[in-house]
Each structure stands twice: as structure tokens, then as C-alpha cells.
Short mmCIF file of C-alpha atoms in Angstrom, two decimals:
data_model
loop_
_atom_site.label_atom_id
_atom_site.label_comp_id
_atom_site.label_asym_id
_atom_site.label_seq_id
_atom_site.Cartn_x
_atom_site.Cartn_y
_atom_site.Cartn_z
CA UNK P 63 -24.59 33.50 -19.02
CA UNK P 64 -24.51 29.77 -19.44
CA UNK P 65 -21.72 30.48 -22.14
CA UNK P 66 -19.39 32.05 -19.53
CA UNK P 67 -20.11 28.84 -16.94
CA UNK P 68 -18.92 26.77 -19.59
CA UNK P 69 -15.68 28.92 -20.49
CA UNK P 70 -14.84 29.07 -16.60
CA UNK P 71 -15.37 25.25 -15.78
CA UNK P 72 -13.06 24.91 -19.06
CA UNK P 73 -10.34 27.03 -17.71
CA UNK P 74 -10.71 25.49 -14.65
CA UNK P 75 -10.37 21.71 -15.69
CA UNK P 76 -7.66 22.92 -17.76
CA UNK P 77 -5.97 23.88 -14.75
CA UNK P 78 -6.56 20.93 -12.53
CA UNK P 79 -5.02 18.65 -15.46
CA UNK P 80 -2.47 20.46 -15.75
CA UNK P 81 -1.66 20.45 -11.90
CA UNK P 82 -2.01 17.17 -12.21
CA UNK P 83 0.69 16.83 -14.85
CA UNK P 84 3.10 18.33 -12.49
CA UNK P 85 2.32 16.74 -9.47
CA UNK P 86 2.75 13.42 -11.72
CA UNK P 87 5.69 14.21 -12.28
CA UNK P 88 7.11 14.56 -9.09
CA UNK P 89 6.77 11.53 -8.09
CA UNK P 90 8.58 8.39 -7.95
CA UNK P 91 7.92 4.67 -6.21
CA UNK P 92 10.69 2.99 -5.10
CA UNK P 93 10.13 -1.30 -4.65
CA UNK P 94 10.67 -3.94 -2.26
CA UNK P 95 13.95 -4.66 -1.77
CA UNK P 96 15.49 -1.41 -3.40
CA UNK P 97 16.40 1.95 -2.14
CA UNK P 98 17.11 5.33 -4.04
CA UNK P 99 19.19 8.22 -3.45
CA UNK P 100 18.87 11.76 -4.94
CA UNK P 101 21.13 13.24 -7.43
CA UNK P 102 20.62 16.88 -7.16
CA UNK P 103 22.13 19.57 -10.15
CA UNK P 104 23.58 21.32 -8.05
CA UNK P 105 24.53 19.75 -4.96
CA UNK P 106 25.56 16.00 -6.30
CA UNK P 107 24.28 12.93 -4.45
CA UNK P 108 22.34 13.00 -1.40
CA UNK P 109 23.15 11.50 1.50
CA UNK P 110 19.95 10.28 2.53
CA UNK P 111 18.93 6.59 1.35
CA UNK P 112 14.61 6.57 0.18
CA UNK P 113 13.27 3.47 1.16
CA UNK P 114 10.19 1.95 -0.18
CA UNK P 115 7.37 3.60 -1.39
CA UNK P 116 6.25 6.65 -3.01
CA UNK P 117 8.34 9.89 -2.59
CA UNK P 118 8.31 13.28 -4.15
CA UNK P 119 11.38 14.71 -5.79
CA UNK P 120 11.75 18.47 -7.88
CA UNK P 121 11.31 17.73 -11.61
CA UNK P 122 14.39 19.08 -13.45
CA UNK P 123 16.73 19.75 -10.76
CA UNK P 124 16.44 16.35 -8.50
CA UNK P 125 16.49 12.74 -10.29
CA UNK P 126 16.24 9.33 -8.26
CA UNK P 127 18.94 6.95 -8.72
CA UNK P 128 17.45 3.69 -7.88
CA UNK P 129 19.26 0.61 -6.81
CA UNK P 130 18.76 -3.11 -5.90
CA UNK P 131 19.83 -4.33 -2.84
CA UNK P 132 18.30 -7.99 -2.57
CA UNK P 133 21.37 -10.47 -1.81
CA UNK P 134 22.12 -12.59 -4.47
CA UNK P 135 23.41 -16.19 -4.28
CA UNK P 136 26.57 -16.80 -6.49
CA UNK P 137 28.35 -19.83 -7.25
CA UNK P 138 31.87 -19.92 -6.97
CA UNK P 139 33.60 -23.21 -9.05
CA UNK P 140 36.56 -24.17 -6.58
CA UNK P 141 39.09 -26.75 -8.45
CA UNK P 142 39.92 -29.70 -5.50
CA UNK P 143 41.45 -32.95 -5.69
CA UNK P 144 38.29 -34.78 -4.26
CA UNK P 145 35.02 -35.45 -6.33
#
């Protein structure tokens, strides 16, 4: 009796953990100041922008391309004739 408690709560940890596994990977956190879009197998990029924060895609058909959209200061050198 007690053996066959064991054996179930076994099977069902293993079950949970591996739930777990899949849910993990799932999902994907997108930062501050970046945004993601979806490239989908089989139809190409999505055109929905993710913003920030945790988000769910499907594991081997969807991947999250994620980009970073903070402005940037640049320096330009500019040759004049004053100094």
C-alpha cells in the first residue's frame, strides 16, 4: 500500500517537472527599452511589436527576435574653418 503512494507521488512529480520544463520554455522577457517581434516557421515575421515584460511564445515553431530601441547619442566630427 504505502509502496504504491510512493510510485504515484513519483509519477506525479515527474509530471509536474516536466510541465514545468515546457512551460519554461515558452517563455521569454523582453527589457526596458527593447521590443520583440515573432518570427514564426511558417508565416515569417509578425507584425505585432511585444513590449516589455514576460510573454509566451510556441517552442519550435515561434522564436523572439529581440531588439534595442534606446536612442543613442553619436558624434559627428564636422571639419570648419573656426576653432
Amino acid at each position: 500500500m504505502a509502496a504504491q503512494f510512493f510510485n504515484r507521488i513519483g509519477q506525479i512529480g515527474l509530471g509536474v517537472a516536466v510541465a514545468g520544463g515546457v512551460i519554461n520554455s515558452a517563455l521569454y522577457n523582453v527589457d526596458g527599452g527593447h521590443r520583440a517581434v515573432i518570427f514564426d516557421r511558417f508565416a515569417g515575421v509578425k507584425n505585432q511589436v511585444v513590449g516589455e515584460g514576460t510573454h509566451f511564445f510556441i517552442p519550435w515553431i515561434q522564436r523572439p527576435i529581440i531588439f534595442d530601441i534606446r536612442s543613442r547619442p553619436r558624434n559627428v566630427p564636422v571639419v570648419t574653418g573656426s576653432k
